[in-house]
Short mmCIF file of N, CA and C in Angstrom, two decimals:
data_model
loop_
_atom_site.label_atom_id
_atom_site.label_comp_id
_atom_site.label_asym_id
_atom_site.label_seq_id
_atom_site.Cartn_x
_atom_site.Cartn_y
_atom_site.Cartn_z
N UNK A 12 123.30 95.44 113.49
CA UNK A 12 122.60 95.63 112.24
C UNK A 12 122.74 97.08 111.80
N UNK A 13 122.97 97.26 110.52
CA UNK A 13 123.10 98.60 109.96
C UNK A 13 121.76 99.34 109.97
N UNK A 14 121.85 100.65 110.08
CA UNK A 14 120.65 101.48 109.91
C UNK A 14 120.46 101.70 108.41
N UNK A 15 119.41 101.14 107.85
CA UNK A 15 119.14 101.24 106.41
C UNK A 15 118.07 102.28 106.09
N UNK A 16 117.71 103.09 107.08
CA UNK A 16 116.65 104.08 106.91
C UNK A 16 117.03 105.16 105.91
N UNK A 17 116.07 105.52 105.08
CA UNK A 17 116.21 106.65 104.17
C UNK A 17 115.40 107.81 104.74
N UNK A 18 115.99 109.00 104.77
CA UNK A 18 115.34 110.18 105.35
C UNK A 18 114.80 111.08 104.24
N UNK A 19 113.51 111.45 104.36
CA UNK A 19 112.89 112.36 103.39
C UNK A 19 113.48 113.76 103.56
N UNK A 20 113.92 114.33 102.44
CA UNK A 20 114.42 115.70 102.41
C UNK A 20 113.33 116.63 101.89
N UNK A 21 112.68 116.21 100.81
CA UNK A 21 111.61 116.99 100.19
C UNK A 21 110.62 116.04 99.55
N UNK A 22 109.38 116.51 99.45
CA UNK A 22 108.32 115.68 98.88
C UNK A 22 107.48 116.52 97.94
N UNK A 23 107.14 115.94 96.78
CA UNK A 23 106.32 116.62 95.79
C UNK A 23 105.16 115.71 95.41
N UNK A 24 103.94 116.25 95.49
CA UNK A 24 102.76 115.53 95.02
C UNK A 24 102.72 115.66 93.50
N UNK A 25 102.88 114.55 92.81
CA UNK A 25 102.95 114.54 91.35
C UNK A 25 101.57 114.35 90.74
N UNK A 26 100.73 113.54 91.41
CA UNK A 26 99.38 113.27 90.91
C UNK A 26 98.46 113.08 92.10
N UNK A 27 97.33 113.80 92.10
CA UNK A 27 96.36 113.72 93.18
C UNK A 27 95.05 113.18 92.61
N UNK A 28 94.90 111.86 92.67
CA UNK A 28 93.73 111.22 92.10
C UNK A 28 92.64 110.96 93.12
N UNK A 29 91.55 110.40 92.62
CA UNK A 29 90.40 110.07 93.47
C UNK A 29 90.77 108.98 94.48
N UNK A 30 91.55 108.00 94.05
CA UNK A 30 91.96 106.88 94.91
C UNK A 30 93.43 106.99 95.32
N UNK A 31 94.28 107.31 94.37
CA UNK A 31 95.73 107.25 94.60
C UNK A 31 96.36 108.63 94.54
N UNK A 32 97.45 108.76 95.28
CA UNK A 32 98.28 109.96 95.24
C UNK A 32 99.71 109.52 94.94
N UNK A 33 100.30 110.12 93.93
CA UNK A 33 101.66 109.76 93.52
C UNK A 33 102.61 110.86 93.98
N UNK A 34 103.68 110.44 94.66
CA UNK A 34 104.67 111.37 95.20
C UNK A 34 106.04 111.08 94.60
N UNK A 35 106.85 112.15 94.54
CA UNK A 35 108.27 112.04 94.21
C UNK A 35 109.02 112.72 95.34
N UNK A 36 109.81 111.94 96.05
CA UNK A 36 110.54 112.45 97.21
C UNK A 36 112.04 112.44 96.93
N UNK A 37 112.70 113.44 97.49
CA UNK A 37 114.16 113.45 97.54
C UNK A 37 114.53 112.89 98.92
N UNK A 38 115.46 111.94 98.93
CA UNK A 38 115.82 111.28 100.19
C UNK A 38 117.33 111.26 100.41
N UNK A 39 117.69 111.19 101.69
CA UNK A 39 119.08 110.98 102.07
C UNK A 39 119.22 109.49 102.34
N UNK A 40 120.15 108.85 101.64
CA UNK A 40 120.36 107.42 101.74
C UNK A 40 121.24 107.10 102.94
N UNK A 41 121.29 105.85 103.36
CA UNK A 41 122.08 105.47 104.55
C UNK A 41 123.55 105.87 104.49
N UNK A 42 124.12 105.96 103.29
CA UNK A 42 125.54 106.35 103.17
C UNK A 42 125.74 107.86 103.07
N UNK A 43 124.62 108.63 103.19
CA UNK A 43 124.70 110.09 103.14
C UNK A 43 124.45 110.68 101.77
N UNK A 44 124.49 109.88 100.72
CA UNK A 44 124.19 110.39 99.38
C UNK A 44 122.69 110.62 99.24
N UNK A 45 122.30 111.25 98.13
CA UNK A 45 120.90 111.57 97.90
C UNK A 45 120.33 110.68 96.81
N UNK A 46 119.02 110.47 96.88
CA UNK A 46 118.32 109.68 95.87
C UNK A 46 116.91 110.21 95.69
N UNK A 47 116.21 109.62 94.74
CA UNK A 47 114.84 110.00 94.45
C UNK A 47 113.95 108.77 94.57
N UNK A 48 112.79 108.93 95.16
CA UNK A 48 111.84 107.84 95.32
C UNK A 48 110.47 108.28 94.82
N UNK A 49 109.87 107.51 93.93
CA UNK A 49 108.51 107.74 93.48
C UNK A 49 107.65 106.61 94.05
N UNK A 50 106.50 106.99 94.58
CA UNK A 50 105.65 105.98 95.21
C UNK A 50 104.20 106.45 95.24
N UNK A 51 103.33 105.49 95.47
CA UNK A 51 101.89 105.72 95.52
C UNK A 51 101.43 105.62 96.97
N UNK A 52 100.70 106.63 97.42
CA UNK A 52 100.05 106.55 98.73
C UNK A 52 98.62 106.04 98.50
N UNK A 53 98.25 105.06 99.29
CA UNK A 53 96.95 104.41 99.17
C UNK A 53 96.26 104.50 100.53
N UNK A 54 94.94 104.65 100.56
CA UNK A 54 94.25 104.81 101.85
C UNK A 54 94.19 103.54 102.71
N UNK A 55 94.59 102.40 102.15
CA UNK A 55 94.50 101.14 102.88
C UNK A 55 93.26 100.38 102.47
N UNK A 56 93.26 99.10 102.73
CA UNK A 56 92.16 98.26 102.28
C UNK A 56 92.00 97.05 103.19
N UNK A 57 90.94 96.32 102.94
CA UNK A 57 90.68 95.06 103.64
C UNK A 57 90.37 93.99 102.60
N UNK A 58 90.56 92.75 103.00
CA UNK A 58 90.14 91.59 102.21
C UNK A 58 89.47 90.62 103.16
N UNK A 59 88.44 89.96 102.67
CA UNK A 59 87.63 89.08 103.51
C UNK A 59 87.57 87.68 102.89
N UNK A 60 87.83 86.67 103.71
CA UNK A 60 87.62 85.28 103.30
C UNK A 60 86.29 84.85 103.93
N UNK A 61 85.19 84.88 103.15
CA UNK A 61 83.90 84.48 103.67
C UNK A 61 83.78 82.95 103.61
N UNK A 62 83.83 82.32 104.78
CA UNK A 62 83.89 80.87 104.87
C UNK A 62 82.58 80.32 105.44
N UNK A 63 81.92 79.48 104.67
CA UNK A 63 80.68 78.85 105.11
C UNK A 63 81.00 77.70 106.07
N UNK A 64 79.97 77.25 106.80
CA UNK A 64 80.14 76.17 107.77
C UNK A 64 80.66 74.89 107.11
N UNK A 65 80.31 74.65 105.84
CA UNK A 65 80.78 73.45 105.14
C UNK A 65 82.17 73.63 104.52
N UNK A 66 82.85 74.72 104.85
CA UNK A 66 84.19 75.09 104.36
C UNK A 66 84.21 75.45 102.88
N UNK A 67 83.08 75.83 102.34
CA UNK A 67 83.11 76.43 101.01
C UNK A 67 83.36 77.93 101.23
N UNK A 68 83.82 78.57 100.18
CA UNK A 68 84.21 79.97 100.29
C UNK A 68 83.48 80.78 99.21
N UNK A 69 83.11 81.99 99.59
CA UNK A 69 82.42 82.92 98.69
C UNK A 69 83.48 83.78 97.99
N UNK A 70 83.54 83.67 96.68
CA UNK A 70 84.51 84.42 95.88
C UNK A 70 83.78 85.34 94.91
N UNK A 71 84.54 86.18 94.24
CA UNK A 71 83.98 87.11 93.26
C UNK A 71 84.76 87.04 91.95
N UNK A 72 84.06 87.33 90.88
CA UNK A 72 84.68 87.54 89.58
C UNK A 72 84.50 89.02 89.26
N UNK A 73 85.61 89.67 88.88
CA UNK A 73 85.55 91.09 88.59
C UNK A 73 86.58 91.44 87.52
N UNK A 74 86.18 92.26 86.55
CA UNK A 74 87.10 92.74 85.53
C UNK A 74 88.00 93.79 86.15
N UNK A 75 89.31 93.65 85.93
CA UNK A 75 90.28 94.62 86.44
C UNK A 75 90.95 95.29 85.25
N UNK A 76 90.63 96.57 85.08
CA UNK A 76 91.03 97.32 83.90
C UNK A 76 92.55 97.34 83.65
N UNK A 77 93.39 97.59 84.67
CA UNK A 77 94.83 97.65 84.39
C UNK A 77 95.38 96.37 83.77
N UNK A 78 94.80 95.23 84.12
CA UNK A 78 95.26 93.95 83.58
C UNK A 78 94.46 93.53 82.35
N UNK A 79 93.32 94.16 82.14
CA UNK A 79 92.51 93.88 80.97
C UNK A 79 91.84 92.51 80.99
N UNK A 80 91.50 92.02 82.18
CA UNK A 80 90.84 90.71 82.25
C UNK A 80 90.07 90.54 83.55
N UNK A 81 89.29 89.49 83.61
CA UNK A 81 88.52 89.15 84.79
C UNK A 81 89.40 88.35 85.76
N UNK A 82 89.29 88.68 87.03
CA UNK A 82 90.02 87.97 88.09
C UNK A 82 89.02 87.35 89.06
N UNK A 83 89.43 86.28 89.69
CA UNK A 83 88.68 85.69 90.79
C UNK A 83 89.35 86.16 92.07
N UNK A 84 88.54 86.72 92.98
CA UNK A 84 89.09 87.37 94.17
C UNK A 84 88.21 87.10 95.38
N UNK A 85 88.76 87.34 96.56
CA UNK A 85 87.94 87.44 97.76
C UNK A 85 87.36 88.85 97.78
N UNK A 86 86.22 89.05 98.46
CA UNK A 86 85.69 90.41 98.59
C UNK A 86 86.72 91.31 99.27
N UNK A 87 86.77 92.53 98.80
CA UNK A 87 87.77 93.47 99.33
C UNK A 87 87.34 94.89 99.01
N UNK A 88 87.98 95.83 99.67
CA UNK A 88 87.70 97.22 99.37
C UNK A 88 88.56 98.15 100.18
N UNK A 89 88.55 99.41 99.76
CA UNK A 89 89.40 100.40 100.42
C UNK A 89 88.71 101.01 101.63
N UNK A 90 89.55 101.48 102.53
CA UNK A 90 89.07 102.17 103.73
C UNK A 90 88.52 103.54 103.36
N UNK A 91 87.45 103.91 104.03
CA UNK A 91 86.98 105.28 103.95
C UNK A 91 87.72 106.05 105.05
N UNK A 92 87.82 107.38 104.93
CA UNK A 92 88.54 108.15 105.97
C UNK A 92 88.02 107.85 107.37
N UNK A 93 88.93 107.54 108.27
CA UNK A 93 88.64 107.26 109.69
C UNK A 93 87.75 106.05 109.93
N UNK A 94 87.60 105.19 108.94
CA UNK A 94 86.78 103.98 109.10
C UNK A 94 87.65 102.86 109.64
N UNK A 95 87.25 102.22 110.75
CA UNK A 95 88.01 101.08 111.25
C UNK A 95 88.02 99.94 110.25
N UNK A 96 89.10 99.18 110.24
CA UNK A 96 89.26 98.09 109.28
C UNK A 96 88.11 97.09 109.33
N UNK A 97 87.69 96.70 110.52
CA UNK A 97 86.62 95.72 110.64
C UNK A 97 85.31 96.27 110.07
N UNK A 98 85.04 97.54 110.30
CA UNK A 98 83.84 98.14 109.73
C UNK A 98 83.89 98.12 108.20
N UNK A 99 85.06 98.39 107.65
CA UNK A 99 85.23 98.33 106.20
C UNK A 99 84.97 96.92 105.69
N UNK A 100 85.51 95.93 106.39
CA UNK A 100 85.33 94.54 105.98
C UNK A 100 83.85 94.16 105.98
N UNK A 101 83.14 94.53 107.02
CA UNK A 101 81.71 94.22 107.11
C UNK A 101 80.94 94.93 105.99
N UNK A 102 81.26 96.19 105.75
CA UNK A 102 80.58 96.97 104.72
C UNK A 102 80.83 96.38 103.33
N UNK A 103 82.08 96.07 103.05
CA UNK A 103 82.42 95.54 101.72
C UNK A 103 81.79 94.18 101.48
N UNK A 104 81.80 93.29 102.48
CA UNK A 104 81.18 91.98 102.30
C UNK A 104 79.71 92.14 101.96
N UNK A 105 79.01 92.97 102.70
CA UNK A 105 77.58 93.17 102.47
C UNK A 105 77.32 93.82 101.12
N UNK A 106 78.05 94.90 100.81
CA UNK A 106 77.83 95.62 99.55
C UNK A 106 78.12 94.74 98.33
N UNK A 107 79.23 94.00 98.38
CA UNK A 107 79.66 93.26 97.19
C UNK A 107 78.96 91.92 97.03
N UNK A 108 78.48 91.33 98.13
CA UNK A 108 77.93 89.96 98.04
C UNK A 108 76.51 89.82 98.55
N UNK A 109 76.04 90.76 99.36
CA UNK A 109 74.74 90.63 99.99
C UNK A 109 74.76 89.77 101.25
N UNK A 110 75.96 89.35 101.68
CA UNK A 110 76.11 88.52 102.89
C UNK A 110 76.62 89.35 104.05
N UNK A 111 76.21 88.93 105.25
CA UNK A 111 76.80 89.44 106.48
C UNK A 111 77.38 88.24 107.22
N UNK A 112 78.13 88.51 108.27
CA UNK A 112 78.73 87.43 109.06
C UNK A 112 78.58 87.74 110.53
N UNK A 113 78.33 86.69 111.31
CA UNK A 113 78.20 86.85 112.76
C UNK A 113 79.53 86.72 113.48
N UNK A 114 80.52 86.15 112.80
CA UNK A 114 81.81 85.90 113.45
C UNK A 114 82.93 86.43 112.55
N UNK A 115 83.79 87.26 113.15
CA UNK A 115 84.89 87.90 112.40
C UNK A 115 86.21 87.66 113.15
N UNK A 116 87.25 87.34 112.39
CA UNK A 116 88.58 87.19 112.96
C UNK A 116 89.58 87.88 112.04
N UNK A 117 90.41 88.72 112.65
CA UNK A 117 91.50 89.34 111.88
C UNK A 117 92.61 88.31 111.73
N UNK A 118 93.07 88.12 110.49
CA UNK A 118 94.14 87.17 110.23
C UNK A 118 95.51 87.83 110.20
N UNK A 119 95.62 89.02 109.66
CA UNK A 119 96.90 89.69 109.55
C UNK A 119 96.86 90.77 108.50
N UNK A 120 98.04 91.21 108.10
CA UNK A 120 98.16 92.29 107.13
C UNK A 120 99.17 91.88 106.06
N UNK A 121 98.93 92.32 104.83
CA UNK A 121 99.91 92.16 103.76
C UNK A 121 100.21 93.53 103.17
N UNK A 122 101.42 93.69 102.68
CA UNK A 122 101.84 94.89 101.97
C UNK A 122 102.03 94.47 100.52
N UNK A 123 101.20 95.02 99.65
CA UNK A 123 101.03 94.46 98.31
C UNK A 123 102.21 94.66 97.36
N UNK A 124 102.83 95.79 97.40
CA UNK A 124 103.92 96.08 96.47
C UNK A 124 104.86 97.08 97.14
N UNK A 125 105.71 96.58 98.01
CA UNK A 125 106.48 97.43 98.93
C UNK A 125 107.46 98.37 98.24
N UNK A 126 107.78 98.11 97.00
CA UNK A 126 108.74 98.97 96.30
C UNK A 126 108.13 100.28 95.82
N UNK A 127 106.80 100.32 95.63
CA UNK A 127 106.24 101.54 95.06
C UNK A 127 104.89 101.98 95.64
N UNK A 128 104.42 101.35 96.70
CA UNK A 128 103.19 101.83 97.33
C UNK A 128 103.20 101.50 98.82
N UNK A 129 102.49 102.32 99.57
CA UNK A 129 102.34 102.06 101.01
C UNK A 129 101.07 101.27 101.30
N UNK A 130 100.41 100.74 100.27
CA UNK A 130 99.16 100.01 100.48
C UNK A 130 99.36 98.83 101.44
N UNK A 131 98.48 98.77 102.42
CA UNK A 131 98.43 97.65 103.36
C UNK A 131 97.01 97.13 103.34
N UNK A 132 96.86 95.81 103.28
CA UNK A 132 95.55 95.18 103.27
C UNK A 132 95.41 94.31 104.51
N UNK A 133 94.46 94.64 105.34
CA UNK A 133 94.14 93.82 106.52
C UNK A 133 93.23 92.69 106.05
N UNK A 134 93.57 91.46 106.44
CA UNK A 134 92.81 90.29 106.01
C UNK A 134 91.98 89.77 107.17
N UNK A 135 90.72 89.48 106.87
CA UNK A 135 89.78 88.95 107.85
C UNK A 135 89.16 87.66 107.33
N UNK A 136 88.76 86.82 108.24
CA UNK A 136 87.92 85.67 107.90
C UNK A 136 86.54 85.95 108.50
N UNK A 137 85.51 85.72 107.69
CA UNK A 137 84.12 85.92 108.12
C UNK A 137 83.44 84.56 108.15
N UNK A 138 82.82 84.26 109.28
CA UNK A 138 82.12 82.99 109.44
C UNK A 138 80.69 83.24 109.89
N UNK A 139 79.91 82.16 109.90
CA UNK A 139 78.49 82.24 110.25
C UNK A 139 77.82 83.23 109.30
N UNK A 140 77.97 82.95 108.02
CA UNK A 140 77.46 83.84 106.97
C UNK A 140 75.94 83.74 106.86
N UNK A 141 75.34 84.87 106.51
CA UNK A 141 73.90 84.94 106.33
C UNK A 141 73.61 85.84 105.13
N UNK A 142 72.80 85.33 104.21
CA UNK A 142 72.39 86.11 103.04
C UNK A 142 71.40 87.17 103.50
N UNK A 143 71.71 88.43 103.24
CA UNK A 143 70.86 89.54 103.67
C UNK A 143 70.02 90.08 102.52
N UNK A 144 70.35 89.70 101.31
CA UNK A 144 69.66 90.23 100.12
C UNK A 144 70.66 90.30 98.99
N UNK A 145 70.33 91.10 98.01
CA UNK A 145 71.21 91.25 96.85
C UNK A 145 72.38 92.17 97.18
N UNK A 146 73.45 92.00 96.43
CA UNK A 146 74.59 92.91 96.55
C UNK A 146 74.13 94.33 96.22
N UNK A 147 74.79 95.30 96.83
CA UNK A 147 74.49 96.71 96.56
C UNK A 147 75.77 97.38 96.08
N UNK A 148 76.10 97.13 94.84
CA UNK A 148 77.37 97.56 94.27
C UNK A 148 77.39 99.06 94.04
N UNK A 149 78.59 99.62 94.11
CA UNK A 149 78.77 101.03 93.80
C UNK A 149 78.51 101.25 92.31
N UNK A 150 78.20 102.48 91.94
CA UNK A 150 78.02 102.81 90.52
C UNK A 150 79.30 102.46 89.78
N UNK A 151 79.16 101.79 88.65
CA UNK A 151 80.31 101.41 87.85
C UNK A 151 81.03 100.15 88.33
N UNK A 152 80.48 99.49 89.34
CA UNK A 152 81.09 98.27 89.88
C UNK A 152 80.25 97.08 89.42
N UNK A 153 80.91 96.09 88.83
CA UNK A 153 80.23 94.90 88.33
C UNK A 153 80.95 93.68 88.87
N UNK A 154 80.24 92.91 89.71
CA UNK A 154 80.83 91.76 90.40
C UNK A 154 79.88 90.59 90.29
N UNK A 155 80.43 89.43 90.03
CA UNK A 155 79.66 88.19 90.05
C UNK A 155 80.22 87.32 91.18
N UNK A 156 79.34 86.77 92.02
CA UNK A 156 79.81 85.93 93.12
C UNK A 156 79.73 84.46 92.74
N UNK A 157 80.57 83.66 93.36
CA UNK A 157 80.54 82.21 93.20
C UNK A 157 80.95 81.57 94.51
N UNK A 158 80.38 80.42 94.77
CA UNK A 158 80.70 79.67 95.98
C UNK A 158 81.39 78.39 95.54
N UNK A 159 82.59 78.17 96.08
CA UNK A 159 83.35 76.97 95.72
C UNK A 159 83.87 76.30 96.99
N UNK A 160 84.06 74.99 96.96
CA UNK A 160 84.69 74.33 98.11
C UNK A 160 86.06 74.95 98.36
N UNK A 161 86.41 75.08 99.64
CA UNK A 161 87.68 75.73 99.97
C UNK A 161 88.87 75.07 99.28
N UNK A 162 88.90 73.73 99.27
CA UNK A 162 90.02 73.03 98.63
C UNK A 162 90.09 73.33 97.14
N UNK A 163 88.95 73.55 96.51
CA UNK A 163 88.92 73.93 95.09
C UNK A 163 89.51 75.33 94.91
N UNK A 164 89.20 76.23 95.84
CA UNK A 164 89.77 77.58 95.76
C UNK A 164 91.30 77.52 95.87
N UNK A 165 91.81 76.68 96.76
CA UNK A 165 93.26 76.52 96.88
C UNK A 165 93.82 75.91 95.60
N UNK A 166 93.11 74.96 95.00
CA UNK A 166 93.55 74.37 93.72
C UNK A 166 93.58 75.44 92.64
N UNK A 167 92.68 76.40 92.70
CA UNK A 167 92.65 77.50 91.73
C UNK A 167 93.89 78.39 91.87
N UNK A 168 94.40 78.50 93.08
CA UNK A 168 95.67 79.22 93.29
C UNK A 168 96.80 78.41 92.66
N UNK A 169 96.82 77.13 92.96
CA UNK A 169 97.90 76.27 92.48
C UNK A 169 97.96 76.23 90.95
N UNK A 170 96.80 76.16 90.28
CA UNK A 170 96.83 76.02 88.82
C UNK A 170 96.75 77.36 88.07
N UNK A 171 96.75 78.47 88.80
CA UNK A 171 96.84 79.78 88.16
C UNK A 171 95.52 80.43 87.80
N UNK A 172 94.40 79.84 88.19
CA UNK A 172 93.12 80.50 87.95
C UNK A 172 92.92 81.67 88.91
N UNK A 173 93.54 81.61 90.09
CA UNK A 173 93.56 82.74 91.02
C UNK A 173 94.99 83.22 91.13
N UNK A 174 95.22 84.48 90.74
CA UNK A 174 96.57 85.06 90.79
C UNK A 174 96.61 86.38 91.55
N UNK A 175 95.47 86.92 91.90
CA UNK A 175 95.41 88.17 92.66
C UNK A 175 96.14 87.98 93.99
N UNK A 176 97.08 88.85 94.28
CA UNK A 176 97.96 88.64 95.45
C UNK A 176 97.21 88.63 96.78
N UNK A 177 96.23 89.49 96.96
CA UNK A 177 95.51 89.49 98.24
C UNK A 177 94.72 88.21 98.41
N UNK A 178 94.17 87.71 97.31
CA UNK A 178 93.38 86.48 97.37
C UNK A 178 94.27 85.27 97.59
N UNK A 179 95.39 85.21 96.89
CA UNK A 179 96.35 84.13 97.10
C UNK A 179 96.80 84.12 98.56
N UNK A 180 97.20 85.28 99.07
CA UNK A 180 97.66 85.37 100.46
C UNK A 180 96.58 84.97 101.43
N UNK A 181 95.38 85.48 101.25
CA UNK A 181 94.29 85.22 102.18
C UNK A 181 93.92 83.74 102.20
N UNK A 182 93.79 83.13 101.03
CA UNK A 182 93.40 81.72 100.98
C UNK A 182 94.49 80.82 101.58
N UNK A 183 95.74 81.11 101.24
CA UNK A 183 96.82 80.28 101.77
C UNK A 183 97.02 80.51 103.27
N UNK A 184 96.73 81.71 103.74
CA UNK A 184 96.77 81.99 105.17
C UNK A 184 95.76 81.11 105.89
N UNK A 185 94.53 81.08 105.36
CA UNK A 185 93.49 80.25 105.98
C UNK A 185 93.89 78.78 105.91
N UNK A 186 94.38 78.31 104.78
CA UNK A 186 94.77 76.90 104.64
C UNK A 186 95.86 76.53 105.62
N UNK A 187 96.81 77.43 105.83
CA UNK A 187 97.96 77.14 106.67
C UNK A 187 97.68 77.25 108.16
N UNK A 188 96.95 78.28 108.57
CA UNK A 188 96.83 78.58 109.99
C UNK A 188 95.44 78.55 110.59
N UNK A 189 94.41 78.33 109.79
CA UNK A 189 93.05 78.34 110.35
C UNK A 189 92.45 76.95 110.28
#
């Protein structure tokens, strides 16, 4: 197998945002020539499939500004510095939905857009759910929760009502392997 690795020669921080950092790197390509790569560094994230004992699933509706519309998603959120993935998953589930879970299983990882970001999302399934109270959303965060039968959630993927990549991946992962 050929070595297809690209070697960083120089790196420039183009944008340093609250969530994202945009870089422009000069690289040496596998054939020795040079190229330029622009990409987004992301702190990482988690996604949670909250599954009730009756196999219904807890989902969220949230407006996503870049797309200009409301999406149906599984609970998810970004890692805080040095926060373990499972701790992030537990925190996000509780903050966004008011639920906690007694049973957690890591399902795997997805890389959302490999051509322009290093974002990786660890996917978990949460079981033995318990309502702890109301959601405690961050300032400026508006989320509505809904509970649907799991098969209906999968049908929502099939008919295009759910198109968010982490949610599609997470639901189909559970359908296929759990």
